[in-house]
Coordinates of C-alpha atoms in Angstrom, one line a residue:
Chain A
M1 CA 5.4 -37.7 24.4
A2 CA 6.7 -37.0 27.6
V3 CA 5.5 -40.7 28.5
Q4 CA 7.9 -41.8 25.7
D5 CA 10.8 -39.8 26.9
R6 CA 10.3 -41.2 30.6
Q7 CA 9.9 -44.9 29.5
L8 CA 13.0 -44.4 26.8
A9 CA 15.1 -42.7 29.8
Q10 CA 16.1 -46.3 31.3
P11 CA 18.4 -47.7 29.3
L12 CA 20.4 -44.4 27.9
S13 CA 23.4 -43.4 28.8
T14 CA 24.4 -40.4 30.7
A15 CA 25.8 -38.6 27.8
R16 CA 22.7 -39.2 25.3
L17 CA 20.5 -37.9 28.2
K18 CA 22.6 -34.8 28.3
V19 CA 21.8 -34.1 24.6
L20 CA 18.6 -34.5 24.5
A21 CA 17.6 -32.4 26.9
R22 CA 19.8 -30.2 25.6
L23 CA 17.5 -30.4 22.6
R24 CA 14.6 -30.3 24.7
G25 CA 15.8 -26.7 25.8
G26 CA 16.2 -25.5 22.7
D27 CA 13.0 -26.6 21.6
V28 CA 11.4 -24.8 24.2
A29 CA 13.5 -21.8 23.1
F30 CA 12.9 -21.8 19.9
R31 CA 9.0 -22.0 20.3
H32 CA 8.6 -18.9 22.8
V33 CA 11.2 -16.9 20.9
T34 CA 8.6 -17.4 18.1
R35 CA 5.6 -17.0 20.5
A36 CA 7.6 -14.1 21.5
A37 CA 7.9 -12.6 17.8
A38 CA 4.2 -12.8 17.0
V39 CA 3.1 -10.8 20.2
S40 CA 5.1 -8.2 19.0
V41 CA 2.8 -7.6 16.0
L42 CA 0.5 -6.9 18.8
L43 CA 3.0 -5.0 20.5
I44 CA 3.2 -2.9 17.2
L45 CA 0.2 -2.1 16.9
G46 CA -0.7 -1.4 20.4
G47 CA 2.1 0.9 20.7
V48 CA 1.6 3.0 17.4
I49 CA -1.9 3.4 19.3
L50 CA -0.8 4.8 22.8
S51 CA 1.7 7.0 21.6
L52 CA -0.2 8.8 19.2
I53 CA -2.7 9.0 21.6
Q54 CA -0.1 10.1 24.6
G55 CA 1.0 13.1 21.8
A56 CA -2.6 14.2 20.8
I57 CA -3.4 14.4 23.9
P58 CA -2.3 17.9 24.5
A59 CA -3.9 19.3 21.3
L60 CA -7.1 17.3 22.3
R61 CA -7.2 18.8 25.6
T62 CA -6.7 22.5 24.6
F63 CA -8.9 22.3 21.9
G64 CA -11.6 19.8 23.0
L65 CA -14.6 18.8 20.3
N66 CA -14.0 22.0 18.6
F67 CA -11.0 20.3 17.0
F68 CA -13.5 18.6 15.0
I69 CA -15.1 21.3 14.0
Q70 CA -12.8 24.4 13.2
E71 CA -11.7 25.5 10.0
S72 CA -8.8 27.2 10.7
W73 CA -5.4 26.1 11.0
N74 CA -3.2 28.7 12.3
P75 CA 0.3 28.1 13.4
V76 CA 1.0 32.0 14.1
T77 CA -2.2 32.3 16.4
E78 CA -1.5 28.2 17.6
R79 CA -5.6 27.9 16.9
F80 CA -5.6 24.5 15.4
G81 CA -8.7 22.5 13.5
A82 CA -9.0 19.4 11.7
V83 CA -12.2 20.1 9.6
A84 CA -10.1 20.6 5.9
P85 CA -7.7 18.0 6.0
I86 CA -10.6 15.8 6.8
Y87 CA -12.6 16.7 4.3
G88 CA -10.2 17.0 2.0
T89 CA -8.8 13.1 3.0
L90 CA -12.6 11.9 2.9
V91 CA -13.4 13.8 -0.7
T92 CA -10.3 12.5 -2.6
S93 CA -10.7 8.5 -1.7
L94 CA -14.2 9.3 -2.7
I95 CA -13.3 9.9 -6.2
A96 CA -10.4 7.5 -6.2
I97 CA -12.9 4.9 -5.0
L98 CA -15.7 6.1 -7.7
I99 CA -13.3 5.8 -10.6
A100 CA -11.3 2.9 -9.9
V101 CA -14.0 0.5 -8.8
P102 CA -15.9 0.3 -11.8
F103 CA -12.3 0.7 -14.0
G104 CA -11.5 -2.1 -11.6
L105 CA -14.2 -4.4 -12.6
L106 CA -14.1 -3.7 -16.1
I107 CA -10.9 -4.8 -16.1
T108 CA -11.0 -8.2 -14.4
L109 CA -14.3 -8.7 -16.4
F110 CA -11.7 -8.4 -19.6
L111 CA -9.3 -10.6 -17.5
T112 CA -11.4 -13.2 -16.5
E113 CA -14.1 -13.5 -19.0
L114 CA -13.0 -12.2 -22.4
S115 CA -9.0 -12.3 -22.3
P116 CA -7.3 -15.2 -24.4
I117 CA -5.8 -17.5 -21.6
W118 CA -1.9 -16.6 -23.1
L119 CA -2.6 -12.5 -22.6
R120 CA -4.0 -13.4 -19.3
R121 CA -0.5 -13.4 -17.0
P122 CA 1.4 -10.6 -19.0
I123 CA -1.2 -7.7 -18.7
G124 CA -2.3 -9.4 -14.6
I125 CA 0.7 -8.5 -13.9
A126 CA 1.1 -5.6 -15.7
I127 CA -1.6 -4.3 -13.8
E128 CA 0.2 -5.0 -10.4
L129 CA 2.9 -3.6 -11.1
L130 CA 0.8 -0.5 -11.0
A131 CA 0.4 -1.1 -7.1
G132 CA 4.1 -1.8 -7.3
I133 CA 5.6 2.1 -8.5
P134 CA 6.1 3.7 -5.3
S135 CA 3.8 6.6 -3.8
I136 CA 6.5 9.0 -4.7
I137 CA 6.4 8.3 -7.9
Y138 CA 3.7 9.0 -9.0
G139 CA 3.3 12.2 -6.9
I140 CA 6.6 13.4 -9.7
W141 CA 4.9 12.2 -12.2
G142 CA 1.3 14.1 -10.9
L143 CA 3.2 17.4 -10.7
F144 CA 5.0 17.3 -13.7
V145 CA 3.0 15.9 -16.3
F146 CA -0.1 15.0 -15.1
A147 CA -1.3 18.5 -13.2
P148 CA 0.1 20.6 -16.0
F149 CA -2.2 17.9 -18.5
L150 CA -5.7 18.1 -16.6
Q151 CA -5.0 22.1 -16.2
A152 CA -4.4 22.6 -20.0
H153 CA -6.8 20.0 -21.5
I154 CA -8.8 18.9 -19.1
Q155 CA -10.4 21.2 -16.5
P156 CA -11.2 24.1 -19.1
I157 CA -13.5 21.7 -20.7
L158 CA -14.9 20.7 -17.6
I159 CA -15.5 24.4 -16.7
D160 CA -17.1 25.2 -19.3
F161 CA -19.3 22.4 -19.6
F162 CA -20.7 22.5 -16.1
S163 CA -20.5 26.8 -15.9
C164 CA -23.1 25.5 -18.8
V165 CA -24.8 22.3 -19.6
P166 CA -26.1 22.3 -22.9
V167 CA -28.3 19.7 -23.1
L168 CA -30.4 21.8 -21.2
S169 CA -30.5 24.5 -23.8
W170 CA -33.7 23.4 -25.4
F171 CA -35.6 23.9 -22.5
V172 CA -34.7 28.0 -22.0
G173 CA -33.1 29.0 -24.4
G174 CA -29.4 29.2 -24.1
C175 CA -27.8 27.3 -21.8
V176 CA -28.0 26.8 -18.2
A177 CA -25.4 26.0 -14.7
V178 CA -27.0 23.0 -12.8
P179 CA -26.5 24.2 -9.4
G180 CA -23.9 21.9 -7.7
L181 CA -22.7 20.5 -10.4
S182 CA -21.1 24.0 -11.1
Q183 CA -19.9 24.9 -7.9
L184 CA -17.9 21.5 -8.2
F185 CA -16.3 22.6 -10.6
A186 CA -15.8 26.3 -10.7
G187 CA -13.1 28.3 -10.3
P188 CA -9.6 29.2 -12.1
P189 CA -8.0 26.0 -13.3
Y190 CA -4.7 25.4 -11.0
G191 CA -3.3 21.8 -12.5
I192 CA -2.9 20.9 -9.1
G193 CA -6.6 20.2 -6.3
M194 CA -8.7 17.7 -5.4
L195 CA -9.7 16.4 -8.7
T196 CA -6.2 15.4 -9.3
A197 CA -5.0 14.3 -6.0
G198 CA -8.8 11.8 -6.2
L199 CA -7.5 10.9 -10.2
I200 CA -4.0 10.2 -8.8
L201 CA -5.4 7.9 -5.9
A202 CA -7.3 6.5 -8.5
I203 CA -4.3 4.8 -10.7
M204 CA -2.7 3.8 -7.4
V205 CA -5.6 1.8 -5.8
L206 CA -7.2 0.3 -9.4
P207 CA -4.5 -2.9 -8.8
F208 CA -5.9 -3.7 -5.7
V209 CA -9.5 -3.4 -6.5
T210 CA -8.4 -5.6 -9.4
S211 CA -6.5 -8.3 -8.0
I212 CA -9.2 -9.2 -5.5
S213 CA -12.0 -9.1 -7.6
R214 CA -10.1 -11.2 -9.6
D215 CA -9.3 -13.6 -7.0
V216 CA -13.2 -13.8 -6.1
F217 CA -14.3 -14.1 -9.7
E218 CA -12.4 -16.9 -10.6
A219 CA -12.9 -18.6 -7.2
V220 CA -16.8 -18.8 -8.7
P221 CA -17.8 -22.9 -9.4
A222 CA -17.4 -22.7 -13.4
V223 CA -20.6 -24.9 -12.7
L224 CA -22.6 -22.2 -12.2
R225 CA -20.9 -19.8 -15.3
E226 CA -21.2 -22.8 -17.5
A227 CA -25.2 -23.3 -16.5
A228 CA -25.7 -19.7 -17.3
Y229 CA -24.0 -19.5 -20.6
G230 CA -25.7 -23.0 -21.0
M231 CA -29.1 -21.5 -20.9
G232 CA -27.5 -18.5 -23.2
C233 CA -26.5 -15.6 -20.7
T234 CA -24.8 -13.4 -22.6
T235 CA -20.8 -12.4 -21.4
W236 CA -22.3 -9.5 -19.6
E237 CA -25.1 -11.4 -18.3
V238 CA -23.1 -14.2 -16.6
V239 CA -20.9 -11.2 -15.0
R240 CA -23.7 -9.3 -14.1
Y241 CA -26.5 -11.8 -12.9
V242 CA -23.9 -14.9 -11.4
V243 CA -20.4 -13.9 -10.8
L244 CA -21.3 -10.6 -8.7
P245 CA -23.8 -12.1 -7.0
Y246 CA -21.9 -15.3 -5.6
S247 CA -18.8 -12.8 -5.4
R248 CA -20.5 -9.5 -3.7
V249 CA -18.7 -9.7 -1.0
G250 CA -15.2 -10.3 -1.6
V251 CA -15.7 -7.0 -4.1
I252 CA -17.0 -5.3 -1.2
G253 CA -13.4 -6.1 0.6
G254 CA -11.9 -5.1 -2.0
V255 CA -13.7 -2.1 -2.6
M256 CA -12.6 -1.0 1.1
L257 CA -9.3 -2.5 1.4
A258 CA -8.4 -0.1 -1.8
L259 CA -10.1 2.6 0.1
G260 CA -8.0 2.1 3.3
R261 CA -5.0 3.2 1.5
A262 CA -6.5 5.6 -0.4
L263 CA -7.3 7.1 2.8
G264 CA -3.7 6.8 3.9
E265 CA -1.3 7.4 0.6
T266 CA 0.9 10.1 1.8
M267 CA 3.6 11.0 -1.1
A268 CA 1.9 11.2 -4.0
V269 CA -1.2 13.3 -2.5
T270 CA 1.5 15.7 -0.5
F271 CA 2.2 17.2 -4.0
V272 CA -0.7 17.6 -6.1
I273 CA -3.1 19.0 -3.6
G274 CA -2.1 22.1 -3.5
N275 CA -1.8 22.6 0.8
A276 CA -4.7 24.5 0.9
H277 CA -5.8 24.6 4.4
R278 CA -9.4 25.4 3.5
V279 CA -12.7 23.9 2.9
A280 CA -13.7 24.5 -0.5
V281 CA -16.9 23.1 -2.7
S282 CA -15.1 23.1 -6.3
L283 CA -12.9 19.8 -6.1
L284 CA -10.6 22.0 -9.0
A285 CA -9.4 24.2 -5.6
P286 CA -6.3 23.0 -3.4
G287 CA -6.8 22.0 -0.5
T288 CA -5.3 19.1 1.7
T289 CA -5.5 15.8 3.2
I290 CA -4.6 14.5 7.0
S291 CA -1.4 12.8 5.4
A292 CA -0.3 15.6 3.4
T293 CA -0.5 18.3 6.1
I294 CA 1.8 16.1 8.6
A295 CA 4.4 15.1 5.9
N296 CA 4.5 19.3 4.8
E297 CA 4.4 20.8 8.4
F298 CA 5.6 18.0 11.1
T299 CA 9.1 19.0 10.4
E300 CA 9.0 22.7 10.9
A301 CA 6.0 22.1 13.4
I302 CA 7.4 25.0 16.3
G303 CA 5.9 24.5 19.9
D304 CA 4.4 21.6 21.5
L305 CA 0.9 22.4 20.5
Y306 CA 1.7 22.7 16.8
T307 CA 2.9 19.1 16.7
S308 CA 0.3 17.3 19.0
S309 CA -2.1 19.3 16.8
L310 CA -0.1 17.4 13.8
I311 CA -0.3 13.8 15.9
A312 CA -3.6 14.2 17.1
L313 CA -4.2 14.4 13.5
G314 CA -2.5 11.3 12.4
L315 CA -4.5 9.5 15.4
I316 CA -7.6 10.3 13.7
L317 CA -6.1 8.9 10.2
F318 CA -5.2 5.9 11.8
M319 CA -8.3 5.4 13.7
I320 CA -10.0 5.8 10.3
T321 CA -7.9 3.6 8.4
F322 CA -8.0 1.1 10.6
L323 CA -11.8 1.2 10.6
V324 CA -11.6 0.7 7.4
L325 CA -9.4 -1.7 7.1
A326 CA -10.6 -3.9 9.5
V327 CA -14.2 -4.4 7.7
A328 CA -12.5 -5.4 4.9
R329 CA -10.4 -7.9 6.4
Y330 CA -13.4 -9.5 8.3
M331 CA -15.8 -9.2 4.6
L332 CA -13.1 -11.0 2.8
L333 CA -12.2 -13.6 5.6
R334 CA -16.0 -14.9 4.9
I335 CA -15.7 -15.2 1.4
E336 CA -12.6 -17.5 2.3
R337 CA -14.5 -19.2 4.3
R338 CA -17.4 -19.7 1.7
I339 CA -14.5 -20.4 -0.9
G340 CA -12.7 -22.7 1.4
Chain B
M1 CA -34.4 -12.2 -34.5
T2 CA -36.5 -11.1 -31.3
N3 CA -35.9 -7.0 -30.4
L4 CA -35.5 -8.3 -26.6
Y5 CA -32.2 -10.8 -27.9
R6 CA -30.8 -7.8 -30.0
S7 CA -30.7 -5.5 -26.8
R8 CA -29.2 -8.1 -25.2
R9 CA -27.2 -9.1 -27.3
R10 CA -25.9 -4.9 -28.2
R11 CA -26.2 -4.7 -24.3
N12 CA -23.0 -7.0 -24.9
V13 CA -21.6 -5.6 -27.2
I14 CA -21.2 -2.2 -25.6
V15 CA -20.0 -3.5 -21.8
L16 CA -17.2 -6.0 -23.4
S17 CA -16.2 -2.9 -25.3
L18 CA -15.9 -0.8 -22.3
S19 CA -13.7 -3.5 -20.5
I20 CA -11.6 -3.6 -23.2
G21 CA -11.4 -0.1 -23.4
A22 CA -10.6 0.1 -19.4
T23 CA -7.9 -2.6 -20.4
L24 CA -6.1 -0.1 -22.6
I25 CA -6.6 2.8 -20.3
G26 CA -4.8 0.9 -17.1
L27 CA -2.1 -0.2 -19.2
G28 CA -1.6 2.6 -21.2
W29 CA -1.1 4.3 -17.7
L30 CA 1.3 2.3 -17.1
A31 CA 3.6 2.8 -19.9
A32 CA 2.8 6.7 -20.1
I33 CA 4.4 6.4 -16.5
L34 CA 6.9 4.6 -17.2
G35 CA 7.5 6.7 -20.5
T36 CA 8.2 9.7 -18.5
L37 CA 10.5 8.0 -16.0
V38 CA 12.7 6.6 -19.1
W39 CA 11.9 10.2 -21.0
E40 CA 13.2 12.3 -18.1
G41 CA 15.6 10.2 -16.2
V42 CA 17.4 8.2 -19.1
S43 CA 19.6 11.9 -20.6
G44 CA 20.7 12.7 -17.1
L45 CA 21.9 9.1 -16.5
S46 CA 26.2 9.0 -16.2
L47 CA 28.5 8.0 -14.0
K48 CA 28.7 10.8 -11.8
V49 CA 25.2 9.7 -10.7
F50 CA 27.0 7.2 -8.7
T51 CA 30.4 9.1 -8.0
Q52 CA 28.8 12.2 -6.9
M53 CA 27.4 14.3 -4.1
T54 CA 24.0 15.6 -4.3
P55 CA 24.9 19.3 -5.5
P56 CA 23.9 22.5 -4.3
P57 CA 21.7 24.4 -6.8
G58 CA 22.9 26.0 -9.6
S59 CA 25.6 23.5 -9.8
D60 CA 26.5 19.9 -11.1
G61 CA 26.3 16.9 -9.4
G62 CA 25.0 13.5 -8.8
L63 CA 23.2 11.2 -5.8
L64 CA 25.7 9.7 -4.3
N65 CA 25.2 10.3 -0.5
P66 CA 21.0 9.1 -0.7
I67 CA 21.6 6.4 -3.2
V68 CA 24.3 5.0 0.5
G69 CA 21.8 6.3 2.6
S70 CA 18.7 4.4 1.4
L71 CA 21.0 1.3 0.7
M72 CA 22.0 1.6 4.4
L73 CA 18.7 1.8 5.7
T74 CA 17.1 -1.1 3.8
A75 CA 19.7 -3.3 4.7
L76 CA 19.2 -2.5 8.3
A77 CA 15.8 -2.2 8.3
I78 CA 15.8 -5.7 6.8
L79 CA 18.3 -7.0 9.4
V80 CA 16.1 -5.8 11.5
G81 CA 12.6 -7.0 10.7
T82 CA 13.0 -10.5 8.7
P83 CA 13.8 -12.6 12.0
I84 CA 10.9 -11.2 13.5
G85 CA 8.8 -11.9 10.7
I86 CA 9.7 -14.9 10.0
L87 CA 9.7 -16.0 13.5
A88 CA 6.6 -14.8 14.2
G89 CA 5.4 -16.2 11.1
T90 CA 6.8 -19.9 12.3
Y91 CA 4.6 -19.6 15.2
M92 CA 1.4 -19.4 12.9
A93 CA 1.6 -22.0 10.8
E94 CA 4.4 -24.1 12.9
Y95 CA 2.7 -24.0 16.5
G96 CA -0.4 -21.9 16.7
R97 CA -2.1 -22.9 13.4
Y98 CA -5.4 -22.8 15.0
A99 CA -4.3 -20.7 18.0
K100 CA -6.7 -17.7 19.2
L101 CA -3.5 -16.2 19.3
T102 CA -2.5 -17.1 15.5
M103 CA -6.0 -15.5 14.5
V104 CA -5.5 -12.5 16.4
V105 CA -1.9 -11.9 14.9
R106 CA -3.0 -12.6 10.8
F107 CA -6.5 -10.2 11.4
I108 CA -3.9 -7.6 12.7
N109 CA -0.7 -7.9 10.7
D110 CA -3.2 -8.1 7.2
I111 CA -4.6 -4.3 8.6
L112 CA -0.8 -3.3 9.1
L113 CA 0.1 -4.2 6.1
S114 CA -2.1 -1.6 4.8
A115 CA -2.0 1.2 7.4
P116 CA -0.9 4.2 6.5
S117 CA 3.2 4.4 6.3
I118 CA 3.1 8.0 7.8
V119 CA 1.4 7.2 11.2
V120 CA 4.4 4.8 11.7
G121 CA 7.1 7.4 11.1
L122 CA 5.0 9.7 13.6
F123 CA 5.2 7.1 15.7
V124 CA 9.1 6.1 15.6
Y125 CA 9.5 10.2 15.6
E126 CA 7.4 9.5 19.4
V127 CA 9.5 6.7 20.6
M128 CA 13.0 7.5 19.5
V129 CA 13.6 10.7 17.9
A130 CA 11.8 12.7 20.5
P131 CA 13.6 11.0 23.4
M132 CA 17.2 11.1 21.5
G133 CA 16.4 14.5 20.9
H134 CA 17.4 14.0 17.4
F135 CA 16.9 12.8 14.2
S136 CA 18.9 9.7 13.0
G137 CA 19.6 6.9 10.4
Y138 CA 18.2 4.4 13.2
A139 CA 14.7 5.7 13.7
G140 CA 14.3 5.5 9.8
A141 CA 15.7 2.2 9.7
V142 CA 13.1 0.9 12.9
A143 CA 10.3 2.7 10.7
L144 CA 10.8 1.0 8.1
A145 CA 11.7 -2.5 9.7
L146 CA 7.9 -1.8 10.8
L147 CA 7.1 -1.6 7.3
V148 CA 8.9 -5.1 7.0
I149 CA 7.7 -7.1 9.7
P150 CA 4.0 -7.4 8.2
V151 CA 5.1 -8.3 4.5
V152 CA 7.5 -11.1 5.7
V153 CA 5.1 -12.4 8.2
R154 CA 2.2 -13.0 5.6
T155 CA 4.5 -14.6 3.2
T156 CA 6.8 -16.7 5.8
E157 CA 3.0 -18.2 7.0
D158 CA 1.5 -18.5 3.6
M159 CA 4.5 -20.3 2.3
L160 CA 4.7 -23.0 5.7
V161 CA 1.3 -23.7 5.7
L162 CA 2.0 -25.1 1.8
V163 CA 5.0 -27.0 3.0
P164 CA 2.9 -30.9 3.2
K165 CA 2.7 -32.2 6.4
E166 CA 4.1 -35.6 5.8
L167 CA 7.5 -34.1 5.3
R168 CA 7.6 -32.9 9.5
E169 CA 6.0 -36.8 10.4
A170 CA 8.4 -38.3 8.7
A171 CA 11.4 -35.6 10.3
S172 CA 9.5 -36.3 13.8
A173 CA 9.6 -39.8 13.1
L174 CA 12.9 -40.6 12.7
G175 CA 13.6 -38.7 16.4
M176 CA 14.2 -35.2 15.3
P177 CA 13.1 -32.7 17.8
R178 CA 10.3 -29.9 16.6
S179 CA 12.3 -26.9 16.5
R180 CA 14.9 -29.1 14.5
V181 CA 11.9 -30.2 12.3
I182 CA 11.2 -26.6 11.5
Q183 CA 14.5 -25.1 10.6
R184 CA 16.0 -28.2 8.2
V185 CA 12.8 -29.9 7.2
S186 CA 9.8 -26.5 6.8
Y187 CA 12.3 -23.7 6.1
Q188 CA 13.9 -25.8 3.2
A189 CA 10.7 -27.1 1.4
A190 CA 9.5 -23.3 1.6
R191 CA 12.6 -21.1 0.6
A192 CA 12.0 -20.3 -2.2
G193 CA 8.5 -18.4 -0.9
M194 CA 10.3 -16.5 1.9
I195 CA 12.8 -15.3 0.1
T196 CA 10.0 -13.8 -2.2
G197 CA 9.1 -12.4 1.0
V198 CA 12.0 -10.5 1.5
L199 CA 12.4 -9.2 -1.9
L200 CA 8.7 -8.3 -1.9
A201 CA 9.9 -6.4 1.6
V202 CA 12.8 -4.8 0.2
A203 CA 10.7 -3.0 -3.0
R204 CA 8.2 -2.2 -0.7
I205 CA 10.6 -0.2 1.6
S206 CA 13.0 1.2 -0.3
G207 CA 10.5 3.4 -2.6
E208 CA 8.8 4.8 0.8
T209 CA 9.0 8.3 2.0
A210 CA 6.7 9.1 4.3
P211 CA 7.7 7.3 7.3
L212 CA 11.9 8.6 6.5
L213 CA 10.9 12.2 6.6
F214 CA 11.0 12.9 10.6
T215 CA 13.1 10.0 11.2
A216 CA 16.1 10.3 9.4
L217 CA 15.1 13.2 8.0
N218 CA 17.9 14.2 5.1
N219 CA 21.4 15.0 4.5
Q220 CA 22.8 17.3 2.2
F221 CA 26.4 16.3 3.0
F222 CA 28.1 12.6 2.7
S223 CA 27.7 10.6 5.5
T224 CA 27.4 7.1 7.0
N225 CA 26.3 8.2 10.6
L226 CA 23.5 6.2 11.6
N227 CA 23.3 8.3 14.4
A228 CA 22.7 11.4 12.5
P229 CA 20.6 12.1 9.7
I230 CA 20.7 10.5 7.1
A231 CA 20.5 11.6 3.0
S232 CA 18.1 9.0 1.3
L233 CA 16.8 8.6 -2.4
P234 CA 13.1 9.2 -1.5
V235 CA 13.9 12.0 0.5
I236 CA 15.8 13.6 -1.3
I237 CA 13.3 13.3 -4.2
F238 CA 11.2 14.8 -2.9
Q239 CA 13.0 17.9 -1.3
F240 CA 14.4 18.4 -4.9
A241 CA 11.2 18.1 -7.0
L242 CA 9.6 20.7 -5.4
S243 CA 12.6 22.9 -5.5
P244 CA 12.2 25.5 -7.7
Y245 CA 15.7 24.8 -9.5
H246 CA 15.8 23.4 -12.7
D247 CA 19.4 21.3 -11.5
W248 CA 17.6 19.9 -8.9
Q249 CA 14.3 19.0 -10.3
R250 CA 16.2 16.7 -13.3
L251 CA 18.3 15.2 -10.3
A252 CA 14.8 14.2 -9.1
W253 CA 14.0 12.4 -11.9
I254 CA 17.0 11.1 -12.3
G255 CA 16.7 9.7 -9.1
A256 CA 13.2 8.1 -10.1
L257 CA 14.3 6.4 -12.4
I258 CA 16.9 3.9 -10.1
I259 CA 14.0 3.6 -7.4
T260 CA 11.6 2.7 -10.0
M261 CA 13.7 0.4 -11.8
A262 CA 14.9 -1.2 -8.5
V263 CA 11.7 -1.9 -7.3
L264 CA 10.1 -3.2 -10.6
A265 CA 13.0 -5.3 -10.7
L266 CA 12.9 -6.6 -7.7
S267 CA 9.0 -7.8 -7.7
I268 CA 9.4 -9.4 -11.3
V269 CA 12.4 -11.5 -9.5
A270 CA 9.9 -12.4 -6.7
R271 CA 8.0 -13.2 -8.8
A272 CA 9.6 -15.6 -10.7
L273 CA 10.7 -16.9 -8.1
A274 CA 7.5 -17.5 -6.3
S275 CA 5.7 -19.1 -10.0
A276 CA 8.7 -21.3 -10.2
R277 CA 8.4 -22.9 -7.0
T278 CA 4.5 -23.3 -7.1
A279 CA 5.4 -24.8 -11.1
T280 CA 7.8 -27.2 -9.0
G281 CA 5.5 -27.8 -6.2

């Protein structure tokens, strides 16, 4: 370009040269502006991390490692520990993933192998609309509709069943509480609690599992699938032994992405978790998560140490989700490269 | 029929029934949520909702101030976030398609896309609300703009990459400078997709609550002053739904219905635009 310009410059009039110079100036400016915008994305991330660290320093300096092993969260005595919210965050997300993954994969199986072609698009869009519904809607629905339903119909059954598993009655005469399981479903049915939050989260992340596994399922070369069908495999065998192994990395990436979403979800959880700062074994007990704690308490936090402890919670949440999402993206990149 | 064959068939039927069941449950869930919203919200929907302000508990009122607040915050966030997002996406697709910077930005952008929005709220609190000494609509709009950027970056880049390089080459061969080629040729070709991205961003932020809780805060009165706390629909829903007053809870349901319908309409329009583009292109 530069060489050409110099050669052309000779016979050109000065007016024309001026226009060319202006265009070239605009060109360079535009290029730099777009580059600056791209860099600003990195600056946002850096700014978030730095400001969270800066805000968290007072709390981390005061409590040190105790912040991570202490359960009490007492604004009056200004003693703060992050164990209960971290525990709640992990438990609710785990419940969500354990439910959303099999459900999501089964729906994907329906959409990619079973459904008639004309039904695929409408059903796929409907499932994805679940992702479009704002999280506060899940919250209000969970609080007024889902939690009372669970309290009245599901939780009593769970409590009765697990406190006295009838399958064992043949051996011992009567029934027996299975250690572990009976504790998980113990206590009064409040309706709200960690199980409810986990179930709501499961619905919210279901579309992420479905849409990504659908993409990777459809990327499996048709030849592989046809060969397996040609050998007489059933639909399930094709999916289990051909499609799933081929797209494993992508599916795991989708699951991690869903996990990242579940960990950071705020409003839906805040409505139904119960906001109790304690570590309870029972899934039916109220608990709290990192995001719910921040949402509930931040504007009411009095004193620097209280605010700083909440920001420290935010920092922990951001670190965990960042790690999970980075792994997810890395895995999805790997499968993209293989397909592309 | 051997036993083995029969058991394989049986297993297949079981899994396929489970998969139909899972799909029905998923669809049922969507129907249940939308059904409840319509059931609880439509009865209270009237002109009053759009013309009166949020009431004190126990009296009649509407949602005028949060609706106006939400519109203002969303508009400002889009105005701030969209240009940055489009420019960044332009760099990634046009100038530095294979640059290392692009790879890094793409990776980070994808993470920001799913990062917890409440953390963005904390960030804006730290850099805007705390130094200014008060909550403000500006802070809320900035928080939302930070959520707009990743969505727009992603769609802009994806759409510009799809523009055939022959179009750009033809324009360059006519002597058009690079920046004009991008603005007049690439943007024109990718317009529908880029608009889709902005619509998706609007849909994403119009229901966001968490980043507004401690940036824009809330306001029980009518205010268009962006330098002061301002009401928004999601925050009002949060406050009213968790209140013990029946009138407030009813208004929360109406607000929830309005937001959901707006968001779903936006995402359906965006989808239609996107599929129209893939059908013609």
